[in-house]
Amino acid sequence: MSAVTRTRAFVVERPAAALVAPLLLFDLLVFVAPFGLLLRISLSERQPARAYAEGTWSTGGYEYLLDPSNTLASVLGFTFAFAAVVTVLSVVVATLYAHAMWRANGALRVVLTAGALVSMFTAIVVKLFAAILVISPNGVLNTALVGSGLLSEPLQLVNNAAGAVIGQLYIVAPYSVLAVYSVLSTVDESLLEAARDLGASGPHAFREVVIPHAVPGMLVAGVISFTWSVGSYAAPLLLGSGSERTAGIAVSDLLLREFDWPAAAALATTVTLSVVAALVAAHIGVSRLKVTTDAQ
Amino acid sequence: MLSDRTATATFRLAYVAVFVFLLAPVVVVIATSVSATSTVSFPPDGLSFHWYVALFTSEQWTRAIRNSLVVAAGTTVFATALGVLGAVGTRRIDGRISDLIAGLSVVPLLVPGVVLGVTLLVFFSELGRQQELWTIVAAHSLWATPLTYSVVRATLARYDWQLRDAALDLGATRVRAFREVVVPNVRAGIAAAALIAFVVSLQEFVMTLFLSGRGTRTVPVVAWNSLRNSLDPLVSVTSTLLVVAVLVVLVAVGAAVGLDRVARDTQ
């Protein structure tokens, strides 16, 4: 039987499998296989002269991550702290903005929604470039603050941790907003009205009525923010200084500058595993949440 | 304890601040692109389109624009084809397997771009294929395919499949029934999926940074490289063009299926 007739027989007998095959094949070839190779390289011996020693087995790459002779352990520590700060800020900003979208009516709601969507669909490069123009010492923000007499000296918001955090917020905040909003938009607004009618103050009603309903959306927003910030590269590189070095930047340096592929692969694997761990933790969190709300 | 009025005022101020924060980039970038001066300044000094002229006479930028369009077009065709075939294929097979396939194709979206870029760079260099445009198309398709797949799947789930069964009963072949009865009804969803793939590819730059070389850099990569050196007015111009291109596509998608549905289906 020729290959052509075999393929034809397969397509006629199992049309569904034949239609899904290209998608699976693509994911295997361009995703699973490259990650398999990365994992294999992360377990090879490190060699000064070559990228990596083919065919050898060693945990040297992973040991190097914890070696006190380099800064990789503190890079990993900084990366997680950075991701945590960005996540908290992103969820707070998103909850506030999504609440405003939810409470707004008519034209204001359209404008606020458009703001989130336009920001989400603005390319990362464009957002970071504009962030420099807005927050640098002679940028729009500082000119306005100093010009209006609110500040005597411009705020230092670039080439430091603040810059890196603001840049990363530009990347993750719009996704967080939409994640919280998609949950809030299903909540009946009259619940909030009822709380207000019964005498709850605005902040009190927000805390007791809005937040509990928004929690699933806030969790999704947190997961998006955290996973993307653990792998952040562009924002800290452009808006931070040399001390805002994330794991993503270190992976790139190890691979392209130091030619230390096992260490680069080990660090990349570690980053990916922590992303997976965050996802699993969030998944467990969401299902626990469901159990408790169902029990009530 | 804050009084109610202060709390409301604070809340208003806070969300207006977030709104300004979110939209400031777009406003600033467009304004600086039409500045008459040779430095990037905001508010712009005078109004001039000479940086737009300069862009289209720069060989580096015109090549980047061509590369971006080629890669985005390739990603659109490839990711849409994979997404449509996959969505049609998993429609009939049982939930567990189709969930597994959906899960596998979504994973790349959750892996950081820098990790994917590095992984694919290592993989393609082991195969001896470096700095080629098709490798960038493959990388972008990793992110575009889960989106096209889920948009098409959601579209197909809303379609009344009895119409197709009627066509089959009347003697149409499977392919003909799909082409003449199903496709015209789900065309808007497929178009939305294709446009989303186009936008994803047009904007992606971290993976491309690792996979592209001198002749294969896309617009965001060239913009990034010149950003690292200095603030170039040409970056304002290309940024504006990117923003406008994406907004045009979004309006097209919104017209085709409604933005609200896009926001839900891509989740």
XYZ file of C-alpha atoms in Angstrom:
563
model
C 0.000 0.000 0.000
C 1.493 3.332 -0.988
C 1.773 6.244 1.426
C -0.930 8.119 -0.472
C -3.509 5.342 -0.238
C -2.611 4.764 3.394
C -3.161 8.431 4.182
C -6.426 8.413 2.224
C -7.639 5.344 4.115
C -6.738 7.009 7.429
C -8.573 10.218 6.521
C -11.709 8.308 5.421
C -11.766 6.058 8.485
C -10.868 8.575 11.157
C -11.641 12.067 9.862
C -11.492 13.680 13.291
C -8.014 12.327 14.075
C -6.786 13.353 10.626
C -8.004 16.925 11.140
C -6.378 17.269 14.575
C -3.103 15.675 13.450
C -1.520 18.867 11.975
C -2.135 20.792 15.214
C -0.658 18.012 17.341
C 2.269 17.521 14.981
C 3.012 21.244 15.077
C 2.975 21.346 18.877
C 5.194 18.262 19.056
C 7.737 19.577 16.548
C 7.930 23.239 17.562
C 7.152 23.017 21.278
C 7.617 19.585 22.856
C 10.786 18.675 20.923
C 12.580 22.011 21.563
C 11.732 21.781 25.273
C 12.974 18.209 25.340
C 16.259 19.426 23.891
C 16.423 22.269 26.418
C 15.861 19.828 29.274
C 18.559 17.519 27.878
C 21.061 20.375 27.556
C 20.300 21.500 31.114
C 21.482 18.047 32.237
C 24.738 18.099 30.224
C 28.216 18.887 31.470
C 29.302 22.506 31.271
C 32.331 23.019 29.027
C 34.330 26.244 28.808
C 35.334 25.829 25.159
C 32.018 24.677 23.718
C 28.362 25.535 24.216
C 27.785 22.192 25.976
C 29.252 18.683 26.094
C 27.017 16.485 23.936
C 26.095 13.065 25.268
C 27.194 13.709 28.861
C 24.995 13.697 31.953
C 25.511 16.130 34.814
C 23.584 18.333 37.215
C 26.335 20.966 36.925
C 24.006 23.477 35.271
C 21.586 23.411 38.202
C 24.392 23.432 40.786
C 25.834 26.511 39.079
C 22.554 28.372 39.752
C 23.197 28.096 43.484
C 26.977 28.571 43.282
C 27.971 31.543 45.509
C 30.671 32.538 42.961
C 27.978 34.072 40.760
C 24.879 36.184 41.392
C 22.306 33.816 39.880
C 20.746 32.897 43.234
C 20.148 36.568 44.015
C 18.895 37.100 40.434
C 16.277 34.401 41.069
C 15.417 36.002 44.418
C 15.033 39.416 42.792
C 12.897 37.930 40.004
C 10.385 36.443 42.453
C 10.275 39.601 44.579
C 9.817 41.715 41.443
C 7.039 39.427 40.183
C 5.329 39.537 43.585
C 5.376 43.359 43.734
C 4.099 43.676 40.149
C 1.376 41.093 40.848
C 0.070 42.895 43.936
C 0.062 46.299 42.213
C -1.484 44.864 39.061
C -4.337 43.173 40.971
C -5.030 46.314 43.051
C -5.058 48.595 39.997
C -7.133 46.101 37.997
C -9.755 45.627 40.740
C -10.143 49.363 41.129
C -10.431 50.008 37.377
C -12.697 47.013 36.725
C -14.951 48.217 39.531
C -15.149 51.611 37.826
C -15.988 49.907 34.483
C -18.662 47.833 36.186
C -20.278 50.805 37.982
C -20.120 53.144 34.985
C -23.014 53.482 32.578
C -23.386 54.456 28.926
C -20.605 56.450 27.335
C -18.287 56.331 30.366
C -18.385 52.525 30.363
C -17.524 52.412 26.647
C -14.639 54.853 27.155
C -13.210 52.934 30.130
C -13.537 49.593 28.302
C -11.882 51.040 25.212
C -9.025 52.316 27.394
C -8.303 48.807 28.674
C -8.632 47.214 25.219
C -6.442 49.783 23.443
C -3.759 49.355 26.103
C -3.963 45.551 25.820
C -3.577 45.700 22.052
C -0.681 48.180 22.070
C 2.583 46.397 21.263
C 4.936 45.917 24.225
C 7.721 47.811 22.460
C 5.406 50.774 21.921
C 4.301 50.790 25.576
C 7.868 50.644 26.897
C 9.065 53.334 24.492
C 6.184 55.568 25.545
C 6.802 54.766 29.220
C 10.285 56.293 28.842
C 8.777 59.412 27.278
C 6.246 59.671 30.111
C 8.238 58.865 33.258
C 11.861 59.864 32.535
C 13.248 62.867 34.493
C 12.472 65.265 31.625
C 9.390 63.336 30.531
C 5.742 64.362 30.418
C 4.897 63.418 34.002
C 7.850 65.149 35.660
C 7.498 68.246 33.492
C 3.875 68.505 34.585
C 4.627 67.876 38.274
C 7.558 70.289 38.459
C 5.916 72.853 36.180
C 2.777 72.971 38.305
C 4.879 73.472 41.440
C 3.790 70.189 43.054
C 7.390 68.998 43.142
C 10.619 70.924 43.293
C 12.682 68.176 41.689
C 11.769 65.516 39.098
C 11.055 61.997 40.399
C 13.650 59.369 39.492
C 11.449 56.765 37.796
C 13.804 55.217 35.229
C 17.014 53.210 35.556
C 15.829 51.808 38.857
C 13.402 49.296 40.334
C 10.492 51.754 40.095
C 11.003 52.016 36.329
C 11.140 48.258 35.902
C 7.928 47.814 37.917
C 6.060 50.566 36.016
C 7.177 49.128 32.674
C 6.050 45.623 33.644
C 2.731 47.018 34.923
C 2.121 48.491 31.469
C 2.437 44.976 30.060
C 0.276 43.046 32.551
C -2.269 45.572 33.910
C -4.712 45.589 30.932
C -4.981 41.791 30.994
C -5.641 41.913 34.742
C -8.334 44.557 34.266
C -10.190 42.402 31.745
C -9.811 39.302 33.928
C -11.426 41.032 36.931
C -14.039 42.757 34.770
C -15.129 39.506 33.111
C -16.042 38.193 36.587
C -17.569 41.427 37.934
C -19.729 41.894 34.833
C -21.692 38.760 35.793
C -22.482 40.106 39.295
C -25.861 41.732 39.855
C -25.338 45.440 40.590
C -28.420 45.553 42.797
C -26.435 43.636 45.454
C -24.272 46.712 45.923
C -27.329 49.006 45.902
C -28.928 46.850 48.590
C -25.847 47.099 50.813
C -25.810 50.880 50.366
C -29.550 51.107 51.131
C -28.966 49.168 54.334
C -26.501 51.841 55.403
C -23.083 50.479 54.354
C -20.590 53.208 53.438
C -18.986 53.146 49.970
C -15.645 51.628 51.070
C -17.431 49.229 53.414
C -19.785 47.997 50.669
C -16.810 47.664 48.295
C -14.941 45.509 50.825
C -17.889 43.363 51.892
C -19.823 42.998 48.630
C -17.611 43.693 45.606
C -14.312 42.105 46.678
C -15.747 38.670 47.624
C -17.409 38.427 44.208
C -14.308 39.641 42.394
C -11.952 37.106 44.012
C -11.980 34.515 41.173
C -11.160 37.270 38.660
C -8.486 38.688 40.954
C -6.920 35.230 41.167
C -6.772 34.946 37.379
C -5.345 38.476 37.193
C -2.740 37.509 39.792
C -1.740 34.367 37.906
C -1.388 36.238 34.601
C 0.654 39.002 36.245
C 2.877 36.626 38.190
C 3.642 34.155 35.380
C 4.458 36.941 32.932
C 6.555 38.880 35.430
C 8.590 35.835 36.490
C 9.601 35.613 32.830
C 9.978 39.370 32.358
C 12.762 40.527 30.107
C 12.066 43.699 28.176
C 10.707 46.008 30.904
C 13.493 45.505 33.497
C 16.147 45.599 30.765
C 14.949 48.887 29.296
C 13.591 50.736 32.349
C 15.671 49.198 35.124
C 19.365 49.509 35.877
C 22.000 46.776 36.026
C 20.807 45.703 39.467
C 17.274 44.972 38.226
C 18.475 41.761 36.589
C 15.730 39.177 36.154
C 16.082 35.473 35.379
C 14.976 36.169 31.788
C 17.831 38.625 31.272
C 20.276 36.195 32.906
C 19.155 33.329 30.632
C 19.795 35.465 27.582
C 23.225 36.567 28.868
C 24.285 33.020 29.770
C 23.283 31.776 26.335
C 24.508 34.555 24.065
C 27.414 36.148 25.987
C 28.855 33.446 28.201
C 28.022 30.536 25.893
C 27.125 28.489 28.959
C 24.204 26.524 27.531
C 23.738 24.025 30.399
C 23.449 26.853 32.943
C 21.169 28.877 30.611
C 18.984 25.811 30.022
C 18.885 25.010 33.754
C 17.792 28.567 34.575
C 15.182 28.577 31.783
C 13.849 25.244 33.054
C 13.686 26.629 36.608
C 11.728 29.685 35.422
C 9.310 27.479 33.455
C 8.832 25.151 36.424
C 8.034 28.058 38.747
C 5.459 29.299 36.232
C 3.922 25.820 36.194
C 3.994 25.708 40.021
C 2.196 29.071 40.207
C -0.457 27.788 37.775
C -0.986 24.581 39.732
C -1.225 26.526 43.022
C -3.786 28.886 41.496
C -5.746 25.965 40.089
C -5.909 24.362 43.546
C -6.858 27.750 45.015
C -9.717 28.168 42.540
C -11.117 24.686 43.158
C -10.941 25.191 46.964
C -12.765 28.487 46.451
C -15.461 26.680 44.473
C -15.836 24.062 47.209
C -16.311 26.681 49.932
C -18.794 28.744 47.900
C -20.741 25.607 46.985
C -20.863 24.585 50.647
C -22.375 27.898 51.697
C -12.673 56.782 58.796
C -13.039 58.479 55.445
C -16.293 60.229 54.789
C -18.324 58.802 51.937
C -17.770 61.826 49.760
C -13.988 61.762 50.194
C -13.983 58.051 49.434
C -15.967 58.573 46.225
C -13.699 61.429 45.161
C -10.585 59.345 45.870
C -12.027 56.446 43.889
C -12.820 58.709 40.903
C -9.360 60.242 41.003
C -7.795 56.760 41.188
C -9.576 55.280 38.198
C -9.058 58.397 36.088
C -5.347 58.130 36.959
C -5.313 54.492 35.827
C -7.139 55.457 32.619
C -4.553 58.167 31.892
C -1.756 55.709 32.748
C -3.169 53.134 30.309
C -3.720 55.541 27.422
C -0.742 57.881 27.872
C 1.564 55.728 25.676
C -0.721 55.896 22.661
C -1.245 59.651 22.943
C 2.419 60.447 23.540
C 3.664 58.194 20.753
C 1.288 59.619 18.146
C 2.020 63.198 19.223
C 5.803 62.786 19.117
C 5.661 61.131 15.674
C 4.439 64.337 14.027
C 6.986 66.566 15.747
C 8.975 68.887 13.515
C 12.114 68.759 15.662
C 14.916 66.225 15.368
C 14.568 65.088 18.981
C 11.665 63.209 20.513
C 9.730 65.801 22.488
C 6.324 66.046 24.062
C 4.289 68.143 23.574
C 5.554 68.224 19.964
C 7.265 71.295 18.598
C 5.424 72.176 15.428
C 3.613 69.752 13.164
C 5.377 67.884 10.387
C 5.234 64.550 8.649
C 8.869 64.545 7.584
C 9.701 61.624 9.902
C 7.126 59.558 8.035
C 8.923 60.382 4.777
C 12.256 59.539 6.407
C 10.896 56.156 7.520
C 9.935 55.092 4.035
C 13.311 56.092 2.615
C 15.246 54.134 5.271
C 16.330 50.780 3.902
C 16.527 49.215 7.377
C 12.963 50.200 8.255
C 11.374 49.340 4.908
C 12.939 45.901 5.100
C 11.633 45.534 8.675
C 8.139 46.494 7.498
C 8.344 43.932 4.705
C 9.569 41.230 7.133
C 6.799 42.056 9.609
C 4.129 41.791 6.913
C 5.536 38.529 5.525
C 5.772 36.956 9.006
C 2.323 38.198 10.063
C 0.751 36.952 6.821
C 2.482 33.577 7.169
C 1.420 33.260 10.816
C -2.165 34.209 9.934
C -2.468 31.554 7.223
C -0.674 28.844 9.202
C -2.264 29.441 12.633
C -5.752 29.868 11.173
C -5.449 26.668 9.129
C -4.228 24.698 12.173
C -6.894 26.258 14.396
C -9.786 25.590 12.000
C -8.705 21.999 11.282
C -8.164 21.314 14.980
C -11.471 22.867 16.044
C -13.432 20.949 13.394
C -11.586 17.753 14.316
C -12.087 17.951 18.091
C -15.769 18.869 17.737
C -16.858 15.246 17.535
C -14.295 13.464 19.709
C -14.968 12.999 23.381
C -14.433 15.801 25.877
C -11.358 14.445 27.661
C -9.229 14.130 24.516
C -10.269 17.477 23.097
C -9.557 19.105 26.487
C -6.114 17.499 26.426
C -5.420 18.845 22.940
C -6.694 22.292 23.897
C -4.519 22.140 27.028
C -1.376 21.183 25.118
C -1.823 23.961 22.575
C -2.422 26.566 25.321
C 0.781 25.773 27.260
C 3.082 27.828 24.959
C 1.010 30.944 25.762
C 1.987 30.564 29.417
C 5.704 30.044 28.845
C 7.624 33.348 29.049
C 8.637 34.735 25.650
C 12.303 34.899 26.599
C 12.319 31.198 27.550
C 10.526 30.219 24.325
C 12.841 32.427 22.281
C 15.965 30.911 23.815
C 14.591 27.362 23.513
C 13.691 27.779 19.853
C 17.016 29.491 19.109
C 18.886 26.499 20.554
C 16.585 24.057 18.736
C 16.801 25.722 15.328
C 20.560 26.212 15.564
C 20.982 22.500 16.295
C 19.062 21.946 13.053
C 21.295 24.487 11.311
C 18.384 26.815 10.522
C 19.152 30.246 11.909
C 17.718 33.682 11.252
C 15.189 32.411 8.722
C 11.753 33.992 8.453
C 9.871 30.691 8.627
C 11.328 29.984 12.086
C 9.761 33.260 13.261
C 6.437 32.235 11.684
C 6.636 28.934 13.600
C 7.374 30.760 16.874
C 4.523 33.250 16.426
C 2.168 30.412 15.502
C 2.854 28.845 18.911
C 1.108 31.857 20.461
C -1.445 32.476 17.702
C -2.719 28.906 17.274
C -4.299 28.472 20.749
C -6.179 31.727 20.143
C -7.415 30.834 16.640
C -8.308 27.355 17.891
C -10.421 28.590 20.803
C -12.134 31.337 18.768
C -13.076 28.883 15.981
C -14.144 26.253 18.541
C -16.460 28.753 20.245
C -17.861 29.745 16.819
C -18.491 26.129 15.806
C -20.190 25.423 19.145
C -22.798 28.060 18.301
C -23.445 26.671 14.813
C -26.535 24.562 14.123
C -25.025 21.342 12.792
C -28.384 19.999 11.582
C -27.956 22.285 8.575
C -24.837 20.374 7.589
C -26.528 17.027 8.215
C -29.305 18.131 5.885
C -26.726 18.890 3.189
C -25.175 15.445 3.713
C -28.614 13.814 3.485
C -29.200 15.617 0.218
C -26.059 13.968 -1.163
C -23.273 16.528 -0.623
C -19.813 15.139 0.155
C -18.300 16.020 3.567
C -15.889 18.539 2.054
C -18.559 20.144 -0.111
C -21.029 20.365 2.772
C -18.356 22.011 4.920
C -17.375 24.475 2.196
C -20.851 25.440 1.039
C -23.010 25.091 4.152
C -20.797 25.446 7.234
C -18.145 27.965 6.139
C -20.559 30.727 5.019
C -22.151 30.645 8.479
C -18.966 30.635 10.530
C -17.024 32.960 8.224
C -17.065 35.866 10.704
C -15.569 33.724 13.459
C -12.820 32.432 11.188
C -12.073 35.975 10.013
C -11.817 37.125 13.630
C -9.448 34.260 14.409
C -7.266 35.186 11.407
C -7.116 38.856 12.397
C -6.184 37.974 15.981
C -3.330 35.812 14.650
C -2.200 38.729 12.492
C -2.155 41.115 15.462
C -0.291 38.648 17.718
C 2.417 38.227 15.099
C 2.683 41.922 14.246
C 3.349 42.851 17.883
C 5.519 39.986 19.137
C 9.117 40.888 19.682
C 10.878 38.982 22.469
C 10.937 35.645 20.617
C 11.741 37.431 17.359
C 14.648 39.211 19.070
C 16.330 35.831 19.546
C 15.293 34.241 16.247
C 15.919 37.059 13.774
C 19.163 38.216 12.218
C 20.393 41.156 10.160
C 18.067 40.532 7.212
C 15.063 39.119 9.061
C 14.362 41.672 11.797
C 10.745 42.756 12.167
C 9.491 46.262 13.015
C 9.256 45.753 16.817
C 12.781 44.278 16.887
C 14.324 47.168 14.938
C 12.400 49.567 17.189
C 13.736 47.795 20.284
C 17.315 47.866 19.007
C 17.215 51.577 18.279
C 15.481 52.237 21.626
C 18.400 50.631 23.411
C 20.678 53.267 21.922
C 18.724 56.487 21.875
C 15.250 57.943 21.498
C 14.802 57.988 17.738
C 11.832 59.887 16.238
C 11.512 57.043 13.718
C 10.491 54.776 16.613
C 7.595 57.163 17.307
C 6.567 56.873 13.667
C 6.714 53.069 13.535
C 5.002 52.862 16.924
C 2.191 55.036 15.593
C 1.904 52.870 12.486
C 1.774 49.741 14.677
C -0.919 51.256 16.908
C -2.977 52.396 13.914
C -2.612 49.036 12.131
C -3.775 47.160 15.228
C -6.695 49.546 15.821
C -7.821 49.107 12.201
C -7.726 45.330 12.605
C -9.596 45.560 15.935
C -12.328 47.705 14.420
C -12.597 45.135 11.619
C -12.924 42.304 14.143
C -15.429 44.321 16.153
C -17.473 44.874 13.005
C -17.286 41.181 12.124
C -18.243 39.575 15.423
C -18.440 42.195 18.175
C -15.585 43.031 20.568
C -17.466 41.621 23.525
C -17.462 38.162 21.931
C -13.753 38.388 21.110
C -12.974 39.209 24.736
C -14.977 36.139 25.858
C -13.847 33.630 23.212
C -10.125 34.272 23.588
C -10.193 33.650 27.363
